[in-house]
Coordinates of C-alpha atoms in Angstrom, one line a residue:
M1 CA -56.4 35.0 -98.5
K2 CA -58.4 31.5 -97.7
S3 CA -57.5 30.5 -101.5
F4 CA -54.0 31.4 -101.2
I5 CA -53.8 29.5 -97.8
K6 CA -55.9 26.6 -99.2
L7 CA -53.5 26.3 -102.5
F8 CA -50.4 26.3 -100.6
I9 CA -51.8 23.7 -98.0
S10 CA -52.3 21.6 -101.1
F11 CA -48.8 22.4 -102.6
V12 CA -47.3 21.2 -99.2
V13 CA -49.4 17.9 -99.0
I14 CA -48.4 17.0 -102.7
V15 CA -45.0 17.7 -102.5
F16 CA -44.7 15.6 -98.8
L17 CA -46.5 12.7 -100.6
A18 CA -44.2 12.8 -103.4
M19 CA -41.0 13.0 -101.3
A20 CA -42.8 10.0 -99.1
V21 CA -43.2 8.1 -102.2
R22 CA -39.7 8.5 -103.8
S23 CA -38.2 7.9 -100.2
V24 CA -40.0 4.4 -100.4
A25 CA -38.9 3.9 -103.8
A26 CA -35.3 4.8 -102.8
T27 CA -35.2 2.3 -100.1
W28 CA -35.8 -0.5 -102.5
E29 CA -33.7 0.6 -105.0
P30 CA -33.0 -2.8 -107.1
F31 CA -30.1 -5.1 -106.3
V32 CA -28.6 -5.6 -109.6
M33 CA -26.5 -8.5 -111.1
H34 CA -24.4 -7.5 -114.2
I35 CA -23.9 -10.8 -116.3
V36 CA -20.4 -10.0 -118.4
D37 CA -18.5 -11.8 -120.8
A38 CA -14.8 -12.4 -119.1
E39 CA -13.1 -11.9 -122.1
T40 CA -14.7 -8.4 -123.7
D41 CA -16.8 -7.3 -120.6
R42 CA -19.8 -6.8 -122.6
G43 CA -23.1 -7.8 -121.0
I44 CA -24.4 -11.2 -122.1
P45 CA -28.2 -11.4 -123.0
L46 CA -30.3 -14.8 -122.0
V47 CA -28.3 -15.7 -119.4
N48 CA -30.8 -17.3 -116.8
L49 CA -30.6 -17.1 -112.6
E50 CA -33.0 -19.0 -110.6
L51 CA -33.2 -18.8 -106.9
E52 CA -34.1 -21.7 -104.6
N53 CA -37.7 -20.7 -104.2
G54 CA -38.2 -20.9 -108.0
L55 CA -38.1 -17.1 -108.6
K56 CA -36.3 -17.2 -112.4
L57 CA -34.9 -14.0 -113.9
V58 CA -33.1 -13.5 -117.3
S59 CA -30.7 -11.1 -118.3
D60 CA -31.6 -8.2 -120.7
N61 CA -29.7 -7.2 -123.7
E62 CA -27.1 -5.5 -121.6
G63 CA -26.5 -8.5 -119.3
Y64 CA -28.5 -6.8 -116.3
I65 CA -31.1 -8.3 -113.8
A66 CA -32.8 -6.0 -111.7
I67 CA -34.0 -7.8 -107.8
I68 CA -36.6 -6.1 -105.9
A69 CA -37.2 -8.5 -102.8
P70 CA -37.6 -6.6 -99.8
D71 CA -38.3 -9.8 -97.7
L72 CA -34.7 -10.9 -98.6
E73 CA -32.7 -7.8 -98.0
G74 CA -29.2 -8.5 -96.5
N75 CA -29.3 -12.1 -97.0
D76 CA -26.9 -14.4 -98.9
A77 CA -28.7 -16.3 -101.9
R78 CA -27.6 -18.9 -104.2
F79 CA -28.5 -18.3 -107.6
K80 CA -28.2 -20.8 -110.2
L81 CA -27.0 -20.3 -113.4
T82 CA -27.8 -21.3 -116.9
G83 CA -25.5 -19.5 -119.1
H84 CA -26.3 -21.3 -122.8
G85 CA -22.9 -21.2 -124.0
Y86 CA -21.0 -19.1 -121.1
T87 CA -20.0 -20.7 -117.9
T88 CA -18.6 -20.0 -114.5
G89 CA -16.1 -22.8 -114.8
Q90 CA -16.8 -24.6 -111.7
K91 CA -20.2 -26.3 -110.2
D92 CA -21.3 -26.3 -106.6
F93 CA -22.0 -29.2 -104.1
W94 CA -25.5 -29.8 -106.4
G95 CA -23.4 -30.5 -109.6
A96 CA -24.8 -27.2 -110.9
E97 CA -23.2 -23.7 -111.8
S98 CA -24.4 -21.1 -109.4
V99 CA -23.6 -17.8 -107.8
I100 CA -23.7 -17.0 -103.9
C101 CA -24.0 -13.2 -102.8
P102 CA -25.8 -11.2 -100.5
I103 CA -28.9 -9.4 -101.9
I104 CA -28.3 -5.5 -101.1
H105 CA -30.7 -3.4 -102.7
G106 CA -29.0 -0.2 -104.5
Q107 CA -25.9 -2.1 -105.2
T108 CA -24.6 -4.0 -108.1
R109 CA -22.5 -7.3 -108.3
T110 CA -20.6 -8.2 -111.6
V111 CA -20.7 -11.8 -112.7
A112 CA -18.0 -12.7 -115.3
L113 CA -18.9 -15.7 -117.2
K114 CA -16.3 -17.6 -119.7
R115 CA -17.6 -17.8 -123.4
N116 CA -17.4 -22.0 -124.1
Q117 CA -19.0 -21.6 -127.6
L118 CA -17.3 -20.1 -130.3
A119 CA -19.8 -17.4 -131.4
H120 CA -20.6 -14.3 -129.2
R121 CA -24.6 -13.7 -128.0
L122 CA -25.1 -10.0 -128.6
Y123 CA -28.5 -9.2 -128.2
R124 CA -32.2 -9.9 -128.9
V125 CA -33.3 -8.0 -132.0
T126 CA -37.2 -8.3 -131.5
G127 CA -39.7 -8.6 -128.9
A128 CA -40.6 -6.7 -125.4
G129 CA -38.5 -6.4 -122.7
R130 CA -35.2 -6.1 -124.2
Y131 CA -33.6 -3.4 -121.8
N132 CA -36.3 -3.6 -119.0
H133 CA -33.7 -4.8 -116.3
S134 CA -31.6 -1.7 -117.6
L135 CA -33.8 0.5 -117.2
I136 CA -35.3 -0.3 -113.8
A137 CA -31.8 -0.2 -112.8
G138 CA -31.2 3.5 -114.0
K139 CA -28.9 2.3 -116.8
K140 CA -29.2 3.9 -120.3
P141 CA -29.3 1.3 -123.2
S142 CA -26.2 1.4 -125.3
F143 CA -28.4 1.0 -128.2
K144 CA -29.1 4.6 -129.3
H145 CA -32.2 4.0 -131.4
Y146 CA -34.0 1.9 -128.6
D147 CA -37.6 1.8 -129.0
K148 CA -39.9 0.4 -126.0
I149 CA -42.0 -2.1 -128.4
P150 CA -41.8 -1.5 -132.2
G151 CA -44.9 -2.4 -134.4
N152 CA -46.1 -3.8 -131.1
V153 CA -44.5 -7.0 -131.6
I154 CA -43.9 -9.1 -128.7
G155 CA -42.7 -12.3 -130.6
Q156 CA -41.2 -12.9 -133.9
D157 CA -40.8 -16.1 -135.9
S158 CA -38.0 -17.1 -138.7
L159 CA -36.4 -14.3 -140.6
I160 CA -36.0 -13.8 -144.3
C161 CA -33.6 -10.6 -144.9
L162 CA -32.3 -8.7 -147.9
P163 CA -31.0 -5.3 -149.3
W164 CA -33.5 -3.4 -151.4
Q165 CA -33.8 0.2 -152.3
N166 CA -31.1 0.9 -150.2
R167 CA -32.7 -0.2 -146.8
L168 CA -32.7 -3.8 -145.3
W169 CA -35.9 -5.4 -145.6
H170 CA -36.9 -8.2 -142.8
F171 CA -39.7 -10.4 -143.4
Y172 CA -41.0 -12.7 -140.6
G173 CA -43.3 -15.5 -140.1
D174 CA -45.9 -15.8 -137.1
T175 CA -45.9 -12.3 -135.3
L176 CA -47.5 -12.0 -131.8
G177 CA -48.8 -8.9 -130.1
L178 CA -49.7 -8.0 -126.7
N179 CA -53.3 -8.5 -127.6
G180 CA -53.3 -10.2 -131.1
F181 CA -51.4 -12.3 -133.7
N182 CA -50.6 -12.1 -137.2
F183 CA -50.1 -15.5 -138.9
S184 CA -49.6 -14.1 -142.4
A185 CA -45.9 -12.9 -142.2
S186 CA -45.2 -9.3 -141.3
C187 CA -42.3 -7.0 -142.5
A188 CA -40.0 -4.0 -141.1
T189 CA -37.1 -2.1 -142.6
A190 CA -33.8 -0.6 -141.4
P191 CA -31.0 1.7 -143.1
M192 CA -28.2 0.1 -144.3
P193 CA -25.4 -0.1 -142.0
E194 CA -22.9 1.9 -144.4
Q195 CA -25.1 4.8 -143.8
G196 CA -23.7 4.9 -140.2
E197 CA -26.7 5.4 -138.1
Y198 CA -26.1 2.2 -136.0
D199 CA -23.6 -0.1 -135.4
P200 CA -25.0 -4.1 -135.8
E201 CA -22.9 -4.9 -132.9
T202 CA -25.6 -3.2 -130.6
G203 CA -28.9 -3.4 -132.2
I204 CA -31.1 -2.9 -135.5
P205 CA -33.7 0.3 -135.8
L206 CA -36.4 -1.5 -137.1
S207 CA -39.5 0.1 -138.5
Y208 CA -42.4 -1.9 -139.1
I209 CA -45.1 -1.7 -141.9
V210 CA -48.2 -1.6 -139.6
D211 CA -52.1 -1.7 -139.9
K212 CA -54.6 0.9 -138.6
N213 CA -54.2 -0.1 -135.1
G214 CA -50.4 0.2 -135.1
F215 CA -49.2 -3.6 -135.1
A216 CA -47.2 -5.2 -137.7
K217 CA -49.5 -5.7 -140.9
A218 CA -50.3 -8.7 -142.7
M219 CA -47.9 -9.3 -145.7
I220 CA -49.8 -12.2 -147.8
E221 CA -53.3 -12.9 -147.4
T222 CA -54.5 -15.9 -148.9
G223 CA -58.2 -15.8 -147.9
K224 CA -57.8 -19.0 -146.3
K225 CA -57.4 -20.0 -142.3
G226 CA -53.9 -21.2 -141.1
F227 CA -50.1 -20.1 -141.2
T228 CA -48.7 -18.4 -144.3
W229 CA -45.2 -18.4 -144.3
I230 CA -42.5 -17.0 -146.5
E231 CA -39.7 -19.2 -148.1
Y232 CA -38.0 -16.8 -149.8
V233 CA -38.0 -13.1 -151.2
V234 CA -35.9 -11.7 -154.3
P235 CA -35.8 -8.5 -156.6
V236 CA -37.3 -9.1 -159.9
E237 CA -38.2 -7.1 -162.8
F238 CA -42.1 -7.3 -163.4
D239 CA -44.2 -5.1 -165.7
G240 CA -47.6 -5.9 -164.9
F241 CA -48.2 -3.0 -162.1
S242 CA -46.2 -0.5 -164.1
M243 CA -42.9 -0.8 -162.4
Q244 CA -39.3 -2.0 -163.3
E245 CA -38.5 -3.7 -159.9
T246 CA -40.3 -5.2 -157.2
L247 CA -40.0 -8.1 -154.7
M248 CA -41.4 -11.4 -155.2
A249 CA -41.9 -13.5 -152.4
K250 CA -42.8 -17.8 -152.7
Y251 CA -45.0 -18.3 -149.7
V252 CA -46.4 -21.8 -148.3
Q253 CA -49.7 -21.7 -146.6
H254 CA -50.4 -24.5 -143.7
A255 CA -53.8 -25.3 -142.1
T256 CA -51.9 -26.6 -139.3
L257 CA -48.1 -27.3 -138.7
D258 CA -48.2 -30.2 -140.6
K259 CA -50.9 -29.8 -143.0
V260 CA -50.2 -28.0 -146.3
E261 CA -53.0 -26.1 -148.2
E262 CA -51.1 -24.3 -150.8
A263 CA -48.2 -22.7 -151.9
G264 CA -47.7 -19.8 -154.1
F265 CA -45.9 -16.5 -155.8
A266 CA -46.6 -12.8 -154.7
I267 CA -45.2 -9.3 -155.8
F268 CA -44.6 -6.6 -153.6
L269 CA -47.0 -3.5 -154.1
P270 CA -45.2 -0.6 -152.5
A271 CA -48.6 1.5 -152.7
R272 CA -50.4 -0.9 -150.6
K273 CA -47.3 -1.9 -148.6
Q274 CA -48.5 -5.6 -149.1
F275 CA -48.0 -8.5 -151.4
A276 CA -50.3 -9.6 -154.1
I277 CA -50.7 -13.1 -155.3
V278 CA -49.8 -13.9 -158.9
R279 CA -49.8 -17.6 -158.9
R280 CA -51.4 -20.4 -156.6
I281 CA -50.1 -23.8 -156.9
K282 CA -51.2 -26.9 -155.3
N283 CA -48.6 -28.1 -152.9
S284 CA -47.9 -31.2 -150.2
K285 CA -44.3 -29.9 -149.4
P286 CA -43.8 -28.2 -146.1
H287 CA -42.5 -24.8 -145.8
R288 CA -38.6 -24.4 -145.5
C289 CA -36.9 -21.2 -145.2
T290 CA -34.2 -20.1 -147.5
H291 CA -31.8 -17.5 -148.0
P292 CA -31.2 -16.9 -152.1
V293 CA -27.8 -16.0 -153.1
K294 CA -27.0 -14.2 -156.6
V295 CA -24.3 -16.2 -158.7
K296 CA -23.1 -16.5 -161.9
F297 CA -23.8 -20.0 -163.7
A298 CA -22.9 -20.9 -167.4
Q299 CA -22.5 -17.3 -168.4
H300 CA -25.9 -16.4 -166.7
E301 CA -27.0 -14.6 -163.4
R302 CA -29.0 -16.7 -161.6
W303 CA -30.6 -17.2 -158.3
L304 CA -29.0 -20.0 -156.0
L305 CA -32.1 -20.7 -153.8
F306 CA -30.7 -24.0 -152.0
P307 CA -27.2 -25.6 -152.5
W308 CA -29.4 -28.1 -154.6
E309 CA -31.6 -25.4 -156.3
M310 CA -31.1 -22.9 -158.8
A311 CA -33.4 -20.5 -161.3
E312 CA -32.9 -18.0 -163.6
A313 CA -33.0 -14.5 -162.4
S314 CA -36.4 -13.7 -164.0
F315 CA -39.8 -13.5 -162.7
H316 CA -41.4 -16.0 -165.0
S317 CA -38.3 -18.5 -164.5
L318 CA -38.9 -18.3 -160.9
I319 CA -42.3 -18.9 -160.7
D320 CA -42.0 -22.0 -162.9
E321 CA -40.3 -24.4 -160.9
A322 CA -40.1 -27.0 -163.8
K323 CA -37.6 -24.6 -165.2
H324 CA -35.6 -24.8 -162.2
F325 CA -32.0 -26.4 -162.1
Y326 CA -31.6 -29.2 -159.5
F327 CA -28.3 -30.5 -158.3
S328 CA -28.8 -33.9 -158.2
P329 CA -28.0 -37.5 -159.3
L330 CA -31.7 -38.5 -159.8
V331 CA -32.6 -39.5 -163.0
A332 CA -36.1 -39.8 -164.1
T333 CA -37.0 -43.1 -165.8
A334 CA -39.6 -45.8 -166.8
D335 CA -41.3 -47.5 -163.6
S336 CA -39.6 -50.9 -164.8
D337 CA -36.1 -49.3 -164.8
G338 CA -36.5 -47.4 -161.7
E339 CA -34.4 -48.2 -158.5
F340 CA -36.7 -46.5 -156.0
M341 CA -39.8 -44.4 -156.1
L342 CA -40.2 -40.7 -154.9
E343 CA -43.4 -38.8 -155.1
G344 CA -45.0 -41.4 -157.1
R345 CA -42.4 -41.3 -159.8
A346 CA -39.3 -44.0 -160.6
F347 CA -35.6 -42.8 -160.3
R348 CA -32.3 -44.1 -160.9
L349 CA -28.9 -43.0 -159.7
D350 CA -26.8 -41.5 -162.4
R351 CA -23.1 -43.2 -162.0
N352 CA -20.2 -43.1 -163.9
A353 CA -18.0 -45.3 -165.8
H354 CA -16.6 -46.5 -162.3
G355 CA -20.1 -46.9 -160.7
K356 CA -19.8 -43.9 -158.6
V357 CA -22.9 -41.9 -157.9
R358 CA -22.8 -38.7 -160.2
Y359 CA -24.3 -35.3 -159.3
S360 CA -25.0 -32.7 -161.9
W361 CA -27.2 -29.6 -162.6
R362 CA -30.3 -30.7 -164.3
R363 CA -33.5 -28.7 -165.4
G364 CA -36.6 -29.9 -163.8
G365 CA -36.7 -33.2 -162.2
I366 CA -36.3 -33.5 -158.5
G367 CA -33.7 -32.1 -156.4
I368 CA -32.4 -33.8 -153.1
D369 CA -33.5 -31.9 -150.4
A370 CA -32.9 -32.9 -146.8
K371 CA -36.3 -34.7 -146.3
I372 CA -35.5 -36.8 -149.5
Q373 CA -31.8 -37.2 -148.6
A374 CA -32.5 -38.6 -145.2
G375 CA -34.9 -41.0 -146.9
L376 CA -32.5 -42.4 -149.4
L377 CA -29.8 -42.4 -146.7
K378 CA -32.2 -44.5 -144.4
Q379 CA -33.0 -46.7 -147.5
N380 CA -29.3 -47.4 -148.5
V381 CA -29.8 -46.1 -151.8
L382 CA -27.3 -43.1 -151.2
L383 CA -24.2 -43.9 -148.9
P384 CA -23.2 -41.4 -146.2
E385 CA -20.3 -40.2 -148.3
Q386 CA -22.6 -39.9 -151.4
A387 CA -25.2 -37.3 -149.4
L388 CA -24.7 -33.6 -150.8
F389 CA -24.8 -32.4 -147.2
A390 CA -23.9 -34.4 -144.5
P391 CA -20.5 -33.0 -142.8
V392 CA -18.9 -34.7 -140.0
D393 CA -19.3 -32.5 -136.9
L394 CA -15.6 -32.0 -135.8
D395 CA -16.7 -32.5 -132.0
S396 CA -18.8 -35.2 -132.0
G397 CA -17.7 -37.0 -134.9
K398 CA -21.3 -37.6 -136.3
R399 CA -22.6 -36.4 -139.5
V400 CA -25.2 -33.7 -139.6
T401 CA -27.5 -34.8 -142.1
N402 CA -30.3 -32.3 -141.8
F403 CA -29.7 -28.8 -144.0
N404 CA -31.6 -25.8 -142.4
G405 CA -29.7 -22.9 -142.8
A406 CA -27.8 -20.6 -144.9
I407 CA -24.8 -20.2 -146.9
T408 CA -22.9 -17.2 -148.5
F409 CA -19.5 -16.7 -150.0
N410 CA -17.1 -15.3 -147.3
R411 CA -13.9 -13.1 -148.7
Y412 CA -11.6 -13.4 -145.7
K413 CA -11.9 -17.3 -146.0
K414 CA -12.1 -17.3 -149.9
R415 CA -14.9 -19.9 -149.6
W416 CA -18.4 -20.6 -149.3
I417 CA -19.4 -20.9 -145.5
A418 CA -22.7 -22.5 -144.2
I419 CA -24.5 -22.1 -140.9
N420 CA -26.7 -24.8 -140.1
Q421 CA -28.8 -26.4 -137.3
G422 CA -26.8 -29.4 -135.8
N423 CA -28.0 -32.7 -134.5
H424 CA -29.6 -31.2 -131.2
P425 CA -32.0 -28.2 -130.8
G426 CA -30.0 -25.2 -130.2
Q427 CA -27.0 -26.4 -131.8
L428 CA -25.7 -24.6 -134.7
V429 CA -22.8 -25.6 -136.6
Y430 CA -20.4 -23.7 -139.1
A431 CA -19.1 -25.3 -142.3
E432 CA -17.1 -24.5 -145.7
A433 CA -16.8 -26.0 -149.3
D434 CA -15.1 -24.9 -152.2
T435 CA -18.6 -24.4 -153.9
P436 CA -22.2 -24.1 -153.2
T437 CA -22.9 -27.7 -153.8
G438 CA -19.8 -28.9 -151.5
P439 CA -18.0 -30.9 -150.8
W440 CA -19.6 -30.0 -147.3
A441 CA -17.4 -32.4 -145.6
F442 CA -16.5 -31.1 -142.0
A443 CA -18.7 -28.9 -139.5
R444 CA -17.9 -27.1 -136.3
Q445 CA -20.2 -26.3 -133.2
I446 CA -20.7 -22.5 -132.7
T447 CA -23.5 -22.2 -130.6
K448 CA -25.2 -24.5 -127.9
F449 CA -28.2 -23.9 -125.9
E450 CA -28.8 -26.5 -122.6
D451 CA -32.3 -27.0 -123.4
Y452 CA -33.6 -24.6 -125.9
N453 CA -34.0 -24.3 -129.3
L454 CA -32.5 -22.1 -132.1
Y455 CA -33.8 -22.6 -135.5
N456 CA -34.0 -21.1 -138.9
P457 CA -30.4 -19.2 -138.8
L458 CA -29.1 -16.7 -141.3
W459 CA -25.9 -15.1 -142.3
H460 CA -25.9 -11.4 -142.6
P461 CA -23.4 -10.6 -144.9
W462 CA -24.0 -6.6 -145.3
F463 CA -23.0 -6.5 -141.7
S464 CA -19.5 -8.2 -141.9
K465 CA -16.6 -6.5 -140.6
N466 CA -12.7 -6.6 -140.9
N467 CA -12.9 -7.4 -144.5
D468 CA -15.2 -10.2 -143.9
K469 CA -13.4 -11.6 -140.9
T470 CA -16.2 -10.8 -138.3
V471 CA -19.5 -12.0 -139.4
F472 CA -23.0 -11.7 -138.0
F473 CA -25.8 -14.3 -137.9
E474 CA -29.4 -14.4 -136.1
G475 CA -31.9 -17.2 -135.5
T476 CA -35.3 -18.0 -133.6
Y477 CA -35.1 -18.4 -130.0
T478 CA -37.7 -20.6 -128.9
N479 CA -38.7 -23.7 -126.7
Y480 CA -40.9 -25.1 -129.3
F481 CA -39.1 -28.5 -130.3
S482 CA -36.8 -28.4 -127.5
A483 CA -36.5 -30.4 -124.3
S484 CA -37.9 -27.4 -122.5
A485 CA -41.0 -27.3 -120.7
C486 CA -40.7 -23.6 -119.9
R487 CA -40.6 -20.5 -121.7
T488 CA -38.1 -17.8 -121.3
P489 CA -40.0 -15.0 -119.7
E490 CA -40.5 -12.0 -122.3
A491 CA -37.7 -13.1 -124.7
D492 CA -39.3 -16.5 -126.0
Y493 CA -40.2 -16.8 -129.6
N494 CA -38.0 -14.2 -131.0
Q495 CA -34.5 -13.3 -133.2
V496 CA -31.3 -13.2 -131.5
M497 CA -28.0 -11.7 -133.0
F498 CA -24.6 -13.3 -132.9
K499 CA -21.3 -12.6 -133.9
L500 CA -18.5 -14.9 -135.2
N501 CA -15.0 -14.3 -135.9
L502 CA -13.6 -16.5 -138.6
D503 CA -9.8 -16.1 -137.8
L504 CA -10.3 -18.5 -134.8
P505 CA -7.8 -21.2 -134.6
E506 CA -11.1 -23.7 -134.2
L507 CA -12.4 -22.5 -137.5
I508 CA -9.3 -23.4 -139.3
M509 CA -11.1 -26.5 -141.1
P510 CA -9.7 -29.0 -143.7
I511 CA -9.9 -28.6 -147.1
P512 CA -9.8 -31.0 -150.1
I513 CA -7.0 -31.7 -151.8
Y514 CA -8.0 -33.2 -155.1
R515 CA -6.9 -35.3 -157.7
V516 CA -6.5 -33.4 -161.0
R517 CA -5.8 -34.8 -164.4
V518 CA -3.4 -32.8 -165.7
A519 CA -2.2 -34.7 -168.9
P520 CA -3.3 -37.8 -170.4
N521 CA -1.1 -39.9 -168.0
K522 CA -0.5 -37.5 -165.4
T523 CA -2.5 -36.5 -162.4
E524 CA -1.3 -34.0 -160.0
L525 CA -2.8 -32.6 -156.2
L526 CA -4.3 -29.5 -156.1
D527 CA -6.6 -27.5 -154.1
F528 CA -9.5 -25.9 -155.8
A529 CA -8.0 -22.3 -155.9
N530 CA -4.9 -23.4 -157.7
A531 CA -7.1 -25.7 -159.9
E532 CA -9.3 -22.7 -160.7
K533 CA -6.6 -20.7 -161.2
L534 CA -4.9 -23.0 -163.6
G535 CA -8.2 -23.8 -165.6
L536 CA -8.7 -27.3 -164.3
I537 CA -11.7 -27.3 -162.6
D538 CA -13.2 -29.7 -165.2
K539 CA -10.5 -32.1 -164.6
I540 CA -10.8 -32.9 -161.3
E541 CA -11.7 -36.5 -160.7
A542 CA -11.6 -37.1 -156.8
I543 CA -10.9 -35.8 -153.4
A544 CA -7.5 -37.3 -152.8
F545 CA -7.6 -36.3 -148.8
F546 CA -8.4 -33.3 -146.6
A547 CA -5.8 -31.1 -145.3
F548 CA -5.1 -27.9 -143.7
S549 CA -3.6 -24.8 -145.0
N550 CA -0.1 -24.0 -144.0
N551 CA -0.9 -20.4 -143.1
E552 CA -0.8 -21.5 -139.6
K553 CA 2.7 -22.4 -138.1
N554 CA 1.8 -25.3 -136.0
P555 CA 3.6 -28.5 -134.9
D556 CA 0.5 -30.4 -135.1
L557 CA 0.6 -29.6 -138.9
K558 CA 2.5 -31.9 -141.1
N559 CA 4.1 -31.4 -144.3
I560 CA 2.7 -33.2 -147.5
L561 CA 5.0 -34.2 -150.7
A562 CA 3.2 -34.0 -154.1
L563 CA 3.0 -36.9 -156.5
D564 CA 6.4 -35.6 -158.4
G565 CA 8.0 -35.3 -154.7
S566 CA 8.0 -31.8 -154.6
K567 CA 7.0 -29.7 -151.6
Y568 CA 3.2 -28.9 -151.7
A569 CA 1.9 -26.0 -150.3
F570 CA -0.5 -27.7 -147.7
K571 CA -0.1 -29.5 -144.5
A572 CA -2.0 -32.6 -142.8
L573 CA -3.2 -32.9 -139.5
S574 CA -0.8 -35.4 -137.1
N575 CA -2.8 -38.0 -135.1
K576 CA -1.1 -36.9 -132.2
P577 CA -1.8 -33.5 -131.3
V578 CA 0.8 -31.7 -129.2
T579 CA -0.7 -28.3 -128.8
E580 CA -3.9 -26.7 -127.7
W581 CA -5.1 -26.1 -131.0
G582 CA -4.6 -29.5 -132.1
K583 CA -6.4 -31.3 -128.9
S584 CA -9.2 -28.6 -129.4
W585 CA -9.4 -29.7 -133.1
F586 CA -8.9 -33.6 -132.6
S587 CA -11.4 -35.8 -131.0
D588 CA -11.2 -39.6 -130.2
K589 CA -14.2 -40.1 -132.1
L590 CA -12.7 -38.8 -135.4
R591 CA -9.6 -41.5 -135.4
H592 CA -11.8 -43.7 -137.5
L593 CA -11.5 -40.9 -139.9
L594 CA -7.8 -40.9 -140.1
T595 CA -6.1 -43.2 -142.7
D596 CA -2.8 -43.3 -144.8
A597 CA -3.3 -40.9 -147.9
P598 CA -4.7 -42.9 -150.9
T599 CA -2.6 -40.9 -153.2
G600 CA 0.7 -38.7 -152.3
K601 CA 3.6 -39.5 -150.0
V602 CA 2.8 -38.3 -146.5
V603 CA 6.5 -37.1 -144.8
A604 CA 5.0 -37.6 -141.3
G605 CA 1.5 -38.3 -139.6
K606 CA -1.6 -39.0 -141.4
V607 CA -4.3 -37.3 -143.2
L608 CA -8.1 -37.2 -143.1
R609 CA -9.6 -39.6 -146.0
P610 CA -12.2 -38.7 -148.2
V611 CA -15.5 -38.5 -146.5
H612 CA -17.7 -36.8 -149.7
T613 CA -17.6 -37.6 -153.4
A614 CA -20.6 -36.1 -154.5
L615 CA -18.5 -33.8 -157.0
S616 CA -19.5 -32.1 -160.2
F617 CA -17.2 -29.3 -161.1
S618 CA -17.8 -29.1 -164.9
E619 CA -18.9 -25.3 -164.3
S620 CA -18.1 -23.6 -161.6
I621 CA -20.6 -21.4 -159.9
M622 CA -19.3 -18.0 -159.0
P623 CA -20.3 -15.6 -156.5
I624 CA -21.6 -12.1 -157.6
R625 CA -19.9 -9.8 -154.8

């Protein structure tokens, strides 16, 4: 009996304590702020709210911020807001965007922000704390595959992604854990989206390759201290390890951020779930991410590694960079005949009979990457209009000269599209071209971060929706190389996903109208699609001007006549915009780009003059869809 009484008393005490704890917890249920897109009502991640006392809070993937501040209960508070591409549309007395509201625990305050960038910020893909505020607020994450911390990863740099063996393979750079780090690359896989297990608009179910401790496993071990970063990964046929096809990676190993130790190639061994090095190269070129695209050129399948570099689609051709093709005007020559020196060798620029710089695909030699291009521009060896990738930013009127991004062919636009870092940290720009080599003439800003960085962006063509009209991309979100002195709590140094709708009026981009030699004594104005349809790609002589497609009926667009007087199927931009679309496209800083068309008769208004002459269309590069 005594035992029963003691047991009963213990039970009562436990229940009482549990109720007391529950009562205390219920007293301070969080005050929740829900930051949403005013257009879509979807939660916005990575919006910073800061109190006057310096307390800084950041919205999670669902746009929630959970606040527990018993001493502030019932008081109005001013939350300074930094939306990174989203705005309240008004500024307070101090010139900042802010929200003033009472802190009442147990209640939710929704704050709708207007998006002032073209891309939608969807969610953080990697790291810890992606749904912390939602969980504290008692909200169930919309991503049904939510896992607390896959691979024990809290930080993830620069993604290389490709489909292989019916899965998406994600290869990352520096990988940070709660109590360690991996500077030798890591890997996670996910089902292909068409399998229907997830929607890329809400998240990606990553499954990491892990070591014995459950942390993301090192993918390439060189035996040297420092950082090992993957430049690209492609599937190749390889016989050396009794397999038909495997993955091959090019890597670069740095002792420090600036000092390069070596480069090399490695193949993936499925049994070991790791790469094995098959070739090491003494290397002085720093690491650079790229995202190869399979193309057809000269009747052969090849890998387009960069817009200026291509290789045959075989293991032995890929690992021998002397066999790569480079799109370049550089011709190696004797020292006495050289116009300038690069990497200890003499070069001159190839020019046609009229003295214009001529680009073409050349085997071996050297390609003009962004660093070399910048040096040649600085020395006035190349003029801006002769640069391979130097599009004019339609928002600022300035050229974007550092290509650091990715290209892909888009079926909706029926053109090649690029996503690239702009002239400022955190700025990404969108561009279009008829071929992978250009002309990349104009760009449009699609993201903006006030004081934070977003680098190494890449497309996810496997996620595209609406027949390629809706596209997805991601990049590395970090304060490195930016003006921000503070890291975003939990979110810094991780991958962030975006969505972009290509049918936006702002993304109706000017396209080149070419002067094409159709007969010995006759030229005609044609766009690239019509020149290709008529088999006249190799007859393109120059860009006559840039214009907009007449698919969009708009008073800002004026008719253009062809040389023979017939109405041409394109229109040019008026220099006096009358609609909001025209105003959003046109900038006073772009007036210097407007001039009379050098060829053709313009009925009204003016057209954009050529800004790019690096043309070579003797053989067209075709996307393999």
